[in-house]
mmCIF file with all atom_site columns, C-alpha atoms in Angstrom:
data_model
loop_
_atom_site.group_PDB
_atom_site.id
_atom_site.type_symbol
_atom_site.label_atom_id
_atom_site.label_alt_id
_atom_site.label_comp_id
_atom_site.label_asym_id
_atom_site.label_entity_id
_atom_site.label_seq_id
_atom_site.pdbx_PDB_ins_code
_atom_site.Cartn_x
_atom_site.Cartn_y
_atom_site.Cartn_z
_atom_site.occupancy
_atom_site.B_iso_or_equiv
_atom_site.pdbx_formal_charge
_atom_site.auth_seq_id
_atom_site.auth_comp_id
_atom_site.auth_asym_id
_atom_site.auth_atom_id
_atom_site.pdbx_PDB_model_num
ATOM 1  C CA . VAL A 1 1  ? -70.649 145.779 -166.095 1.00 0.00 ? 1  VAL A CA 1
ATOM 2  C CA . LEU A 1 2  ? -67.530 145.922 -168.282 1.00 0.00 ? 2  LEU A CA 1
ATOM 3  C CA . GLN A 1 3  ? -65.371 147.159 -165.399 1.00 0.00 ? 3  GLN A CA 1
ATOM 4  C CA . ARG A 1 4  ? -66.560 144.277 -163.204 1.00 0.00 ? 4  ARG A CA 1
ATOM 5  C CA . GLN A 1 5  ? -65.864 141.736 -165.955 1.00 0.00 ? 5  GLN A CA 1
ATOM 6  C CA . SER A 1 6  ? -62.438 143.249 -166.523 1.00 0.00 ? 6  SER A CA 1
ATOM 7  C CA . ILE A 1 7  ? -61.417 143.043 -162.868 1.00 0.00 ? 7  ILE A CA 1
ATOM 8  C CA . GLN A 1 8  ? -62.741 139.485 -162.551 1.00 0.00 ? 8  GLN A CA 1
ATOM 9  C CA . ARG A 1 9  ? -60.727 138.404 -165.600 1.00 0.00 ? 9  ARG A CA 1
ATOM 10 C CA . ASN A 1 10 ? -57.595 140.154 -164.318 1.00 0.00 ? 10 ASN A CA 1
ATOM 11 C CA . GLU A 1 11 ? -57.932 138.722 -160.792 1.00 0.00 ? 11 GLU A CA 1
ATOM 12 C CA . LYS A 1 12 ? -57.729 135.192 -162.217 1.00 0.00 ? 12 LYS A CA 1
ATOM 13 C CA . LEU A 1 13 ? -54.151 135.989 -163.273 1.00 0.00 ? 13 LEU A CA 1
ATOM 14 C CA . ILE A 1 14 ? -52.901 136.892 -159.777 1.00 0.00 ? 14 ILE A CA 1
ATOM 15 C CA . GLY A 1 15 ? -50.063 134.597 -158.731 1.00 0.00 ? 15 GLY A CA 1
ATOM 16 C CA . GLN A 1 16 ? -49.242 133.538 -162.282 1.00 0.00 ? 16 GLN A CA 1
ATOM 17 C CA . LYS A 1 17 ? -45.931 134.203 -163.987 1.00 0.00 ? 17 LYS A CA 1
ATOM 18 C CA . VAL A 1 18 ? -46.345 135.782 -167.403 1.00 0.00 ? 18 VAL A CA 1
ATOM 19 C CA . SER A 1 19 ? -44.133 137.143 -170.166 1.00 0.00 ? 19 SER A CA 1
ATOM 20 C CA . VAL A 1 20 ? -44.219 140.912 -170.488 1.00 0.00 ? 20 VAL A CA 1
ATOM 21 C CA . MET A 1 21 ? -42.754 143.073 -173.245 1.00 0.00 ? 21 MET A CA 1
ATOM 22 C CA . ILE A 1 22 ? -41.181 146.173 -171.713 1.00 0.00 ? 22 ILE A CA 1
ATOM 23 C CA . GLU A 1 23 ? -42.465 149.500 -173.042 1.00 0.00 ? 23 GLU A CA 1
ATOM 24 C CA . GLY A 1 24 ? -40.424 151.795 -170.791 1.00 0.00 ? 24 GLY A CA 1
ATOM 25 C CA . PRO A 1 25 ? -41.065 154.027 -167.786 1.00 0.00 ? 25 PRO A CA 1
ATOM 26 C CA . SER A 1 26 ? -44.639 153.992 -166.524 1.00 0.00 ? 26 SER A CA 1
ATOM 27 C CA . GLU A 1 27 ? -47.001 156.818 -167.401 1.00 0.00 ? 27 GLU A CA 1
ATOM 28 C CA . GLU A 1 28 ? -47.790 156.941 -163.657 1.00 0.00 ? 28 GLU A CA 1
ATOM 29 C CA . SER A 1 29 ? -44.225 157.354 -162.362 1.00 0.00 ? 29 SER A CA 1
ATOM 30 C CA . GLU A 1 30 ? -40.695 157.071 -163.697 1.00 0.00 ? 30 GLU A CA 1
ATOM 31 C CA . LEU A 1 31 ? -39.973 154.874 -160.666 1.00 0.00 ? 31 LEU A CA 1
ATOM 32 C CA . LEU A 1 32 ? -42.118 152.133 -162.242 1.00 0.00 ? 32 LEU A CA 1
ATOM 33 C CA . ILE A 1 33 ? -41.743 150.220 -165.508 1.00 0.00 ? 33 ILE A CA 1
ATOM 34 C CA . GLN A 1 34 ? -44.622 149.596 -167.867 1.00 0.00 ? 34 GLN A CA 1
ATOM 35 C CA . GLY A 1 35 ? -45.122 146.645 -170.194 1.00 0.00 ? 35 GLY A CA 1
ATOM 36 C CA . ARG A 1 36 ? -47.726 144.476 -171.904 1.00 0.00 ? 36 ARG A CA 1
ATOM 37 C CA . MET A 1 37 ? -48.574 140.803 -171.929 1.00 0.00 ? 37 MET A CA 1
ATOM 38 C CA . PRO A 1 38 ? -49.017 139.206 -175.372 1.00 0.00 ? 38 PRO A CA 1
ATOM 39 C CA . THR A 1 39 ? -52.781 139.261 -174.753 1.00 0.00 ? 39 THR A CA 1
ATOM 40 C CA . GLN A 1 40 ? -52.884 143.045 -174.273 1.00 0.00 ? 40 GLN A CA 1
ATOM 41 C CA . ALA A 1 41 ? -53.353 145.269 -177.316 1.00 0.00 ? 41 ALA A CA 1
ATOM 42 C CA . GLN A 1 42 ? -51.621 148.623 -177.235 1.00 0.00 ? 42 GLN A CA 1
ATOM 43 C CA . GLU A 1 43 ? -53.980 151.570 -176.652 1.00 0.00 ? 43 GLU A CA 1
ATOM 44 C CA . ILE A 1 44 ? -56.964 149.208 -176.112 1.00 0.00 ? 44 ILE A CA 1
ATOM 45 C CA . ASP A 1 45 ? -56.173 146.991 -173.145 1.00 0.00 ? 45 ASP A CA 1
ATOM 46 C CA . GLY A 1 46 ? -54.492 147.856 -169.907 1.00 0.00 ? 46 GLY A CA 1
ATOM 47 C CA . HIS A 1 47 ? -50.820 147.319 -169.180 1.00 0.00 ? 47 HIS A CA 1
ATOM 48 C CA . VAL A 1 48 ? -48.594 145.688 -166.589 1.00 0.00 ? 48 VAL A CA 1
ATOM 49 C CA . ILE A 1 49 ? -46.864 147.902 -164.033 1.00 0.00 ? 49 ILE A CA 1
ATOM 50 C CA . ILE A 1 50 ? -43.602 146.456 -162.707 1.00 0.00 ? 50 ILE A CA 1
ATOM 51 C CA . ASN A 1 51 ? -42.767 147.792 -159.269 1.00 0.00 ? 51 ASN A CA 1
ATOM 52 C CA . ASP A 1 52 ? -40.378 145.186 -157.849 1.00 0.00 ? 52 ASP A CA 1
ATOM 53 C CA . LEU A 1 53 ? -37.193 145.427 -159.853 1.00 0.00 ? 53 LEU A CA 1
ATOM 54 C CA . ASP A 1 54 ? -35.281 143.667 -157.068 1.00 0.00 ? 54 ASP A CA 1
ATOM 55 C CA . ALA A 1 55 ? -37.115 140.459 -157.995 1.00 0.00 ? 55 ALA A CA 1
ATOM 56 C CA . LEU A 1 56 ? -35.463 140.632 -161.423 1.00 0.00 ? 56 LEU A CA 1
ATOM 57 C CA . GLY A 1 57 ? -31.970 140.498 -159.912 1.00 0.00 ? 57 GLY A CA 1
ATOM 58 C CA . ASP A 1 58 ? -29.049 141.619 -162.079 1.00 0.00 ? 58 ASP A CA 1
ATOM 59 C CA . ALA A 1 59 ? -31.292 141.789 -165.157 1.00 0.00 ? 59 ALA A CA 1
ATOM 60 C CA . ALA A 1 60 ? -33.060 144.841 -163.712 1.00 0.00 ? 60 ALA A CA 1
ATOM 61 C CA . THR A 1 61 ? -30.200 147.173 -164.665 1.00 0.00 ? 61 THR A CA 1
ATOM 62 C CA . SER A 1 62 ? -30.173 146.125 -168.315 1.00 0.00 ? 62 SER A CA 1
ATOM 63 C CA . ILE A 1 63 ? -33.920 146.136 -169.119 1.00 0.00 ? 63 ILE A CA 1
ATOM 64 C CA . ARG A 1 64 ? -34.721 148.051 -172.302 1.00 0.00 ? 64 ARG A CA 1
ATOM 65 C CA . PRO A 1 65 ? -37.952 148.739 -174.237 1.00 0.00 ? 65 PRO A CA 1
ATOM 66 C CA . GLY A 1 66 ? -38.791 145.702 -176.370 1.00 0.00 ? 66 GLY A CA 1
ATOM 67 C CA . ASP A 1 67 ? -37.237 143.186 -173.949 1.00 0.00 ? 67 ASP A CA 1
ATOM 68 C CA . LEU A 1 68 ? -39.338 140.209 -172.898 1.00 0.00 ? 68 LEU A CA 1
ATOM 69 C CA . ILE A 1 69 ? -39.179 139.373 -169.201 1.00 0.00 ? 69 ILE A CA 1
ATOM 70 C CA . GLU A 1 70 ? -41.110 137.069 -166.907 1.00 0.00 ? 70 GLU A CA 1
ATOM 71 C CA . VAL A 1 71 ? -42.941 138.610 -163.965 1.00 0.00 ? 71 VAL A CA 1
ATOM 72 C CA . GLU A 1 72 ? -45.341 137.374 -161.313 1.00 0.00 ? 72 GLU A CA 1
ATOM 73 C CA . LEU A 1 73 ? -48.677 139.181 -161.222 1.00 0.00 ? 73 LEU A CA 1
ATOM 74 C CA . THR A 1 74 ? -49.514 140.272 -157.671 1.00 0.00 ? 74 THR A CA 1
ATOM 75 C CA . GLU A 1 75 ? -52.407 142.709 -158.120 1.00 0.00 ? 75 GLU A CA 1
ATOM 76 C CA . ALA A 1 76 ? -55.235 143.289 -160.579 1.00 0.00 ? 76 ALA A CA 1
ATOM 77 C CA . MET A 1 77 ? -57.080 146.392 -161.625 1.00 0.00 ? 77 MET A CA 1
ATOM 78 C CA . PRO A 1 78 ? -59.696 147.062 -164.308 1.00 0.00 ? 78 PRO A CA 1
ATOM 79 C CA . HIS A 1 79 ? -58.278 148.635 -167.450 1.00 0.00 ? 79 HIS A CA 1
#
C-alpha cells in the first residue's frame, strides 16, 4: 500500500520543474548526479536522479554538491 501511495504521489510531479540540491554522483552510477528536493528528507525519502546534463547547458560543468539547480521531472519511482 505504501509503495502504491508513494508512486502515485511522485507521478503527480512529472512534467514539473523543481529545485534540487545537488548531493553528488549517484549511488547507482557515477554517470548520473543525485540530489534532493526540499520536500525530501535525507535517508528517509527518495532522491532525484539527474541524467540529462545537456539540458543544464554550460552550468553542467560547474555543478558542485550543495548547489541548487532547477530540473524538470520526467519519471517517477517509489522510494
